[in-house]
Amino acid sequence: MTARRPMKLLGPIALFSVLLTAPAAAEDMRSAGASGADGMIATEIERQFDHDPNVNASAVKIEVRNGIVTLNGRVVDDDAKTRAAHVAAKVDGVTDVRNEITVGSGSGLGRDGGPGPIPDEMPGSK
């Protein structure tokens, strides 16, 4: 009869452990759902950029996290920067747009570590 007692305890212990891990599993499922939705948002923004002659889609990096879009990269003028943010904001599921696009035609690193101008000559070429 003592052999049955441990078996009777096994059921409640298993149930208790499932209840303890359920919130973490639910959080993982929500994160995975958000990731899938975020990927769909990014894809739609890319599609919209590809169809917009004012935005160079290849020059803009799109990151989406929980519906918040961050735009990075470089465009030629302020109008293109503004247009990129406007296009992204109109996509379903977007809750906010952080426009970190820089304006200018050069590339490389500037003094602040951000994009800077292309030098006229290669260093050490003289």
Short mmCIF file of N, CA and C in Angstrom, two decimals:
data_model
loop_
_atom_site.label_atom_id
_atom_site.label_comp_id
_atom_site.label_asym_id
_atom_site.label_seq_id
_atom_site.Cartn_x
_atom_site.Cartn_y
_atom_site.Cartn_z
N MET A 1 0.81 -1.18 0.00
CA MET A 1 0.00 0.00 0.00
C MET A 1 0.86 1.27 0.00
N THR A 2 2.05 1.19 0.53
CA THR A 2 2.91 2.36 0.54
C THR A 2 3.42 2.71 -0.86
N ALA A 3 3.45 1.75 -1.76
CA ALA A 3 3.89 2.02 -3.13
C ALA A 3 2.89 2.89 -3.87
N ARG A 4 1.64 2.85 -3.49
CA ARG A 4 0.62 3.66 -4.16
C ARG A 4 0.68 5.11 -3.72
N ARG A 5 1.10 5.38 -2.52
CA ARG A 5 1.12 6.75 -2.00
C ARG A 5 1.98 7.68 -2.88
N PRO A 6 3.21 7.29 -3.28
CA PRO A 6 3.99 8.17 -4.17
C PRO A 6 3.29 8.41 -5.50
N MET A 7 2.60 7.42 -6.02
CA MET A 7 1.90 7.58 -7.29
C MET A 7 0.76 8.58 -7.16
N LYS A 8 0.09 8.60 -6.01
CA LYS A 8 -1.00 9.55 -5.80
C LYS A 8 -0.47 10.98 -5.74
N LEU A 9 0.73 11.16 -5.26
CA LEU A 9 1.33 12.50 -5.18
C LEU A 9 1.84 12.97 -6.54
N LEU A 10 2.16 12.06 -7.41
CA LEU A 10 2.72 12.42 -8.71
C LEU A 10 1.77 13.28 -9.54
N GLY A 11 0.49 12.98 -9.53
CA GLY A 11 -0.49 13.75 -10.29
C GLY A 11 -0.55 15.21 -9.86
N PRO A 12 -0.74 15.49 -8.56
CA PRO A 12 -0.76 16.89 -8.13
C PRO A 12 0.55 17.62 -8.37
N ILE A 13 1.67 16.92 -8.23
CA ILE A 13 2.97 17.56 -8.47
C ILE A 13 3.10 17.94 -9.95
N ALA A 14 2.70 17.04 -10.82
CA ALA A 14 2.76 17.33 -12.26
C ALA A 14 1.86 18.51 -12.61
N LEU A 15 0.65 18.53 -12.06
CA LEU A 15 -0.27 19.63 -12.30
C LEU A 15 0.30 20.95 -11.82
N PHE A 16 0.91 20.93 -10.64
CA PHE A 16 1.50 22.13 -10.06
C PHE A 16 2.63 22.67 -10.96
N SER A 17 3.47 21.75 -11.48
CA SER A 17 4.57 22.20 -12.32
C SER A 17 4.06 22.78 -13.64
N VAL A 18 2.99 22.23 -14.18
CA VAL A 18 2.39 22.78 -15.40
C VAL A 18 1.85 24.18 -15.15
N LEU A 19 1.20 24.36 -14.00
CA LEU A 19 0.65 25.68 -13.68
C LEU A 19 1.74 26.71 -13.47
N LEU A 20 2.88 26.29 -12.96
CA LEU A 20 3.99 27.22 -12.76
C LEU A 20 4.60 27.67 -14.08
N THR A 21 4.67 26.79 -15.05
CA THR A 21 5.32 27.14 -16.32
C THR A 21 4.37 27.74 -17.34
N ALA A 22 3.07 27.69 -17.13
CA ALA A 22 2.11 28.19 -18.10
C ALA A 22 2.28 29.67 -18.41
N PRO A 23 2.49 30.56 -17.40
CA PRO A 23 2.66 31.98 -17.75
C PRO A 23 3.86 32.23 -18.67
N ALA A 24 4.96 31.53 -18.43
CA ALA A 24 6.15 31.71 -19.28
C ALA A 24 5.86 31.24 -20.70
N ALA A 25 5.17 30.14 -20.83
CA ALA A 25 4.83 29.62 -22.16
C ALA A 25 3.90 30.59 -22.88
N ALA A 26 2.95 31.16 -22.16
CA ALA A 26 2.03 32.13 -22.77
C ALA A 26 2.80 33.36 -23.24
N GLU A 27 3.77 33.82 -22.46
CA GLU A 27 4.59 34.97 -22.85
C GLU A 27 5.39 34.66 -24.11
N ASP A 28 5.96 33.45 -24.19
CA ASP A 28 6.70 33.05 -25.38
C ASP A 28 5.79 33.06 -26.60
N MET A 29 4.56 32.60 -26.44
CA MET A 29 3.62 32.58 -27.55
C MET A 29 3.26 34.00 -27.99
N ARG A 30 3.09 34.91 -27.02
CA ARG A 30 2.79 36.31 -27.38
C ARG A 30 3.98 36.91 -28.11
N SER A 31 5.20 36.65 -27.66
CA SER A 31 6.38 37.18 -28.32
C SER A 31 6.49 36.66 -29.74
N ALA A 32 6.24 35.35 -29.91
CA ALA A 32 6.31 34.78 -31.25
C ALA A 32 5.24 35.40 -32.14
N GLY A 33 4.05 35.65 -31.61
CA GLY A 33 2.99 36.29 -32.38
C GLY A 33 3.37 37.70 -32.77
N ALA A 34 3.98 38.43 -31.83
CA ALA A 34 4.41 39.79 -32.12
C ALA A 34 5.50 39.77 -33.19
N SER A 35 6.42 38.81 -33.10
CA SER A 35 7.50 38.72 -34.09
C SER A 35 6.93 38.48 -35.48
N GLY A 36 5.95 37.58 -35.57
CA GLY A 36 5.33 37.31 -36.86
C GLY A 36 4.62 38.53 -37.41
N ALA A 37 3.88 39.22 -36.55
CA ALA A 37 3.19 40.44 -36.98
C ALA A 37 4.20 41.51 -37.35
N ASP A 38 5.28 41.62 -36.59
CA ASP A 38 6.31 42.62 -36.89
C ASP A 38 6.96 42.33 -38.24
N GLY A 39 7.19 41.07 -38.53
CA GLY A 39 7.76 40.70 -39.83
C GLY A 39 6.84 41.07 -40.98
N MET A 40 5.54 40.85 -40.77
CA MET A 40 4.57 41.21 -41.81
C MET A 40 4.53 42.72 -42.00
N ILE A 41 4.63 43.47 -40.91
CA ILE A 41 4.65 44.94 -41.00
C ILE A 41 5.89 45.38 -41.79
N ALA A 42 7.06 44.85 -41.45
CA ALA A 42 8.29 45.23 -42.15
C ALA A 42 8.20 44.90 -43.64
N THR A 43 7.66 43.74 -43.96
CA THR A 43 7.51 43.35 -45.36
C THR A 43 6.60 44.30 -46.11
N GLU A 44 5.51 44.70 -45.47
CA GLU A 44 4.58 45.63 -46.13
C GLU A 44 5.21 47.02 -46.31
N ILE A 45 5.98 47.46 -45.33
CA ILE A 45 6.66 48.76 -45.47
C ILE A 45 7.65 48.69 -46.63
N GLU A 46 8.42 47.61 -46.70
CA GLU A 46 9.36 47.44 -47.82
C GLU A 46 8.63 47.48 -49.16
N ARG A 47 7.49 46.79 -49.21
CA ARG A 47 6.69 46.77 -50.45
C ARG A 47 6.24 48.18 -50.81
N GLN A 48 5.78 48.93 -49.82
CA GLN A 48 5.33 50.30 -50.07
C GLN A 48 6.50 51.19 -50.52
N PHE A 49 7.67 51.02 -49.90
CA PHE A 49 8.85 51.79 -50.31
C PHE A 49 9.23 51.47 -51.75
N ASP A 50 9.16 50.19 -52.12
CA ASP A 50 9.51 49.78 -53.49
C ASP A 50 8.62 50.45 -54.53
N HIS A 51 7.38 50.74 -54.16
CA HIS A 51 6.42 51.34 -55.09
C HIS A 51 6.39 52.87 -55.00
N ASP A 52 7.21 53.44 -54.13
CA ASP A 52 7.21 54.90 -53.96
C ASP A 52 8.46 55.48 -54.61
N PRO A 53 8.31 56.29 -55.66
CA PRO A 53 9.48 56.84 -56.35
C PRO A 53 10.27 57.84 -55.51
N ASN A 54 9.70 58.32 -54.42
CA ASN A 54 10.38 59.30 -53.59
C ASN A 54 11.24 58.68 -52.49
N VAL A 55 11.15 57.36 -52.32
CA VAL A 55 11.91 56.68 -51.26
C VAL A 55 12.80 55.62 -51.89
N ASN A 56 14.09 55.69 -51.64
CA ASN A 56 15.02 54.67 -52.13
C ASN A 56 15.00 53.53 -51.12
N ALA A 57 14.23 52.49 -51.43
CA ALA A 57 14.03 51.38 -50.50
C ALA A 57 15.33 50.71 -50.11
N SER A 58 16.29 50.66 -51.01
CA SER A 58 17.55 49.97 -50.71
C SER A 58 18.41 50.76 -49.72
N ALA A 59 18.10 52.04 -49.53
CA ALA A 59 18.89 52.88 -48.63
C ALA A 59 18.30 52.98 -47.23
N VAL A 60 17.13 52.37 -47.01
CA VAL A 60 16.46 52.50 -45.72
C VAL A 60 16.34 51.13 -45.06
N LYS A 61 16.83 51.03 -43.83
CA LYS A 61 16.72 49.80 -43.05
C LYS A 61 15.48 49.92 -42.16
N ILE A 62 14.70 48.86 -42.12
CA ILE A 62 13.44 48.86 -41.35
C ILE A 62 13.54 47.85 -40.22
N GLU A 63 13.30 48.29 -39.02
CA GLU A 63 13.22 47.38 -37.87
C GLU A 63 11.86 47.59 -37.22
N VAL A 64 11.20 46.49 -36.84
CA VAL A 64 9.89 46.58 -36.21
C VAL A 64 9.90 45.72 -34.95
N ARG A 65 9.45 46.30 -33.86
CA ARG A 65 9.34 45.57 -32.60
C ARG A 65 8.05 46.00 -31.92
N ASN A 66 7.14 45.04 -31.78
CA ASN A 66 5.84 45.30 -31.16
C ASN A 66 5.10 46.46 -31.82
N GLY A 67 5.19 46.54 -33.13
CA GLY A 67 4.48 47.57 -33.88
C GLY A 67 5.20 48.90 -33.98
N ILE A 68 6.32 49.03 -33.28
CA ILE A 68 7.10 50.27 -33.32
C ILE A 68 8.16 50.13 -34.41
N VAL A 69 8.10 51.02 -35.39
CA VAL A 69 9.00 50.97 -36.54
C VAL A 69 10.15 51.94 -36.33
N THR A 70 11.37 51.45 -36.57
CA THR A 70 12.54 52.31 -36.55
C THR A 70 13.14 52.29 -37.95
N LEU A 71 13.30 53.47 -38.52
CA LEU A 71 13.87 53.61 -39.86
C LEU A 71 15.29 54.16 -39.73
N ASN A 72 16.24 53.53 -40.39
CA ASN A 72 17.63 53.96 -40.42
C ASN A 72 18.11 53.99 -41.86
N GLY A 73 19.20 54.67 -42.07
CA GLY A 73 19.79 54.73 -43.41
C GLY A 73 20.01 56.16 -43.83
N ARG A 74 20.18 56.35 -45.12
CA ARG A 74 20.46 57.69 -45.65
C ARG A 74 19.64 57.92 -46.90
N VAL A 75 19.04 59.09 -46.97
CA VAL A 75 18.30 59.50 -48.17
C VAL A 75 18.85 60.84 -48.63
N VAL A 76 18.48 61.23 -49.85
CA VAL A 76 19.09 62.42 -50.45
C VAL A 76 18.56 63.75 -49.92
N ASP A 77 17.32 63.79 -49.43
CA ASP A 77 16.79 65.07 -48.94
C ASP A 77 15.74 64.87 -47.84
N ASP A 78 15.36 65.98 -47.23
CA ASP A 78 14.38 65.95 -46.14
C ASP A 78 13.02 65.43 -46.60
N ASP A 79 12.65 65.73 -47.83
CA ASP A 79 11.36 65.25 -48.34
C ASP A 79 11.31 63.72 -48.36
N ALA A 80 12.40 63.08 -48.77
CA ALA A 80 12.45 61.61 -48.81
C ALA A 80 12.40 61.03 -47.40
N LYS A 81 13.06 61.70 -46.46
CA LYS A 81 13.04 61.26 -45.06
C LYS A 81 11.61 61.33 -44.51
N THR A 82 10.96 62.46 -44.74
CA THR A 82 9.59 62.66 -44.27
C THR A 82 8.64 61.67 -44.94
N ARG A 83 8.83 61.48 -46.23
CA ARG A 83 7.97 60.56 -46.98
C ARG A 83 8.10 59.13 -46.46
N ALA A 84 9.31 58.69 -46.16
CA ALA A 84 9.54 57.34 -45.65
C ALA A 84 8.78 57.12 -44.34
N ALA A 85 8.83 58.09 -43.45
CA ALA A 85 8.12 57.97 -42.18
C ALA A 85 6.61 57.96 -42.40
N HIS A 86 6.15 58.80 -43.33
CA HIS A 86 4.71 58.88 -43.62
C HIS A 86 4.20 57.55 -44.19
N VAL A 87 4.95 56.99 -45.12
CA VAL A 87 4.56 55.71 -45.73
C VAL A 87 4.52 54.61 -44.66
N ALA A 88 5.54 54.54 -43.81
CA ALA A 88 5.59 53.52 -42.77
C ALA A 88 4.44 53.67 -41.79
N ALA A 89 4.11 54.90 -41.43
CA ALA A 89 3.05 55.15 -40.44
C ALA A 89 1.68 54.69 -40.93
N LYS A 90 1.47 54.65 -42.24
CA LYS A 90 0.16 54.28 -42.80
C LYS A 90 -0.07 52.77 -42.85
N VAL A 91 0.96 51.97 -42.60
CA VAL A 91 0.83 50.51 -42.68
C VAL A 91 0.07 50.00 -41.45
N ASP A 92 -0.88 49.11 -41.69
CA ASP A 92 -1.66 48.52 -40.59
C ASP A 92 -0.75 47.84 -39.58
N GLY A 93 -1.03 48.08 -38.30
CA GLY A 93 -0.26 47.46 -37.22
C GLY A 93 0.84 48.35 -36.67
N VAL A 94 1.18 49.41 -37.39
CA VAL A 94 2.23 50.33 -36.91
C VAL A 94 1.65 51.22 -35.82
N THR A 95 2.31 51.23 -34.67
CA THR A 95 1.84 52.06 -33.55
C THR A 95 2.68 53.33 -33.40
N ASP A 96 3.92 53.30 -33.89
CA ASP A 96 4.79 54.47 -33.79
C ASP A 96 5.91 54.32 -34.81
N VAL A 97 6.44 55.45 -35.29
CA VAL A 97 7.57 55.44 -36.22
C VAL A 97 8.68 56.30 -35.63
N ARG A 98 9.85 55.71 -35.50
CA ARG A 98 11.04 56.44 -35.06
C ARG A 98 11.92 56.63 -36.29
N ASN A 99 11.96 57.86 -36.76
CA ASN A 99 12.66 58.16 -38.00
C ASN A 99 14.08 58.60 -37.69
N GLU A 100 15.03 57.66 -37.83
CA GLU A 100 16.44 57.94 -37.56
C GLU A 100 17.25 58.01 -38.86
N ILE A 101 16.54 58.25 -39.96
CA ILE A 101 17.18 58.38 -41.27
C ILE A 101 17.99 59.66 -41.29
N THR A 102 19.18 59.59 -41.90
CA THR A 102 19.99 60.80 -42.08
C THR A 102 19.84 61.28 -43.51
N VAL A 103 20.09 62.56 -43.70
CA VAL A 103 19.93 63.18 -45.01
C VAL A 103 21.30 63.57 -45.54
N GLY A 104 21.57 63.25 -46.80
CA GLY A 104 22.82 63.61 -47.45
C GLY A 104 23.18 62.59 -48.49
N SER A 105 24.17 62.90 -49.32
CA SER A 105 24.53 62.01 -50.40
C SER A 105 25.82 61.25 -50.14
N GLY A 106 26.55 61.59 -49.07
CA GLY A 106 27.82 60.93 -48.80
C GLY A 106 27.63 59.67 -47.99
N SER A 107 28.73 58.99 -47.74
CA SER A 107 28.71 57.82 -46.86
C SER A 107 30.03 57.75 -46.15
N GLY A 108 30.17 56.85 -45.24
CA GLY A 108 31.36 56.76 -44.42
C GLY A 108 31.02 57.20 -43.01
N LEU A 109 32.02 57.36 -42.15
CA LEU A 109 31.77 57.76 -40.77
C LEU A 109 32.20 59.20 -40.54
N GLY A 110 31.33 59.95 -39.92
CA GLY A 110 31.64 61.32 -39.55
C GLY A 110 32.28 61.38 -38.18
N ARG A 111 32.53 62.58 -37.70
CA ARG A 111 33.15 62.77 -36.39
C ARG A 111 32.33 62.19 -35.25
N ASP A 112 31.03 62.21 -35.40
CA ASP A 112 30.15 61.72 -34.33
C ASP A 112 29.92 60.21 -34.41
N GLY A 113 30.60 59.52 -35.33
CA GLY A 113 30.42 58.08 -35.49
C GLY A 113 29.30 57.73 -36.43
N GLY A 114 28.52 58.74 -36.84
CA GLY A 114 27.43 58.52 -37.78
C GLY A 114 27.92 58.68 -39.20
N PRO A 115 27.01 58.64 -40.15
CA PRO A 115 27.40 58.78 -41.55
C PRO A 115 28.09 60.12 -41.80
N GLY A 116 29.10 60.10 -42.64
CA GLY A 116 29.83 61.30 -42.98
C GLY A 116 30.07 61.36 -44.47
N PRO A 117 30.75 62.40 -44.95
CA PRO A 117 30.95 62.57 -46.40
C PRO A 117 32.02 61.61 -46.93
N ILE A 118 31.96 61.35 -48.23
CA ILE A 118 32.99 60.56 -48.90
C ILE A 118 34.16 61.51 -49.20
N PRO A 119 35.38 61.08 -48.86
CA PRO A 119 36.51 61.97 -49.14
C PRO A 119 36.75 62.08 -50.65
N ASP A 120 37.33 63.24 -51.08
CA ASP A 120 37.62 63.45 -52.49
C ASP A 120 38.73 62.51 -52.98
N GLU A 121 39.66 62.18 -52.09
CA GLU A 121 40.77 61.29 -52.45
C GLU A 121 40.90 60.21 -51.38
N MET A 122 41.45 59.09 -51.79
CA MET A 122 41.70 58.02 -50.85
C MET A 122 42.85 58.44 -49.94
N PRO A 123 42.74 58.16 -48.65
CA PRO A 123 43.85 58.49 -47.74
C PRO A 123 45.14 57.79 -48.19
N GLY A 124 46.23 58.52 -48.17
CA GLY A 124 47.53 57.95 -48.54
C GLY A 124 47.76 57.85 -50.03
N SER A 125 46.90 58.45 -50.84
CA SER A 125 47.07 58.35 -52.29
C SER A 125 48.06 59.36 -52.84
N LYS A 126 48.51 60.30 -52.04
CA LYS A 126 49.48 61.30 -52.52
C LYS A 126 50.87 60.96 -52.08
#
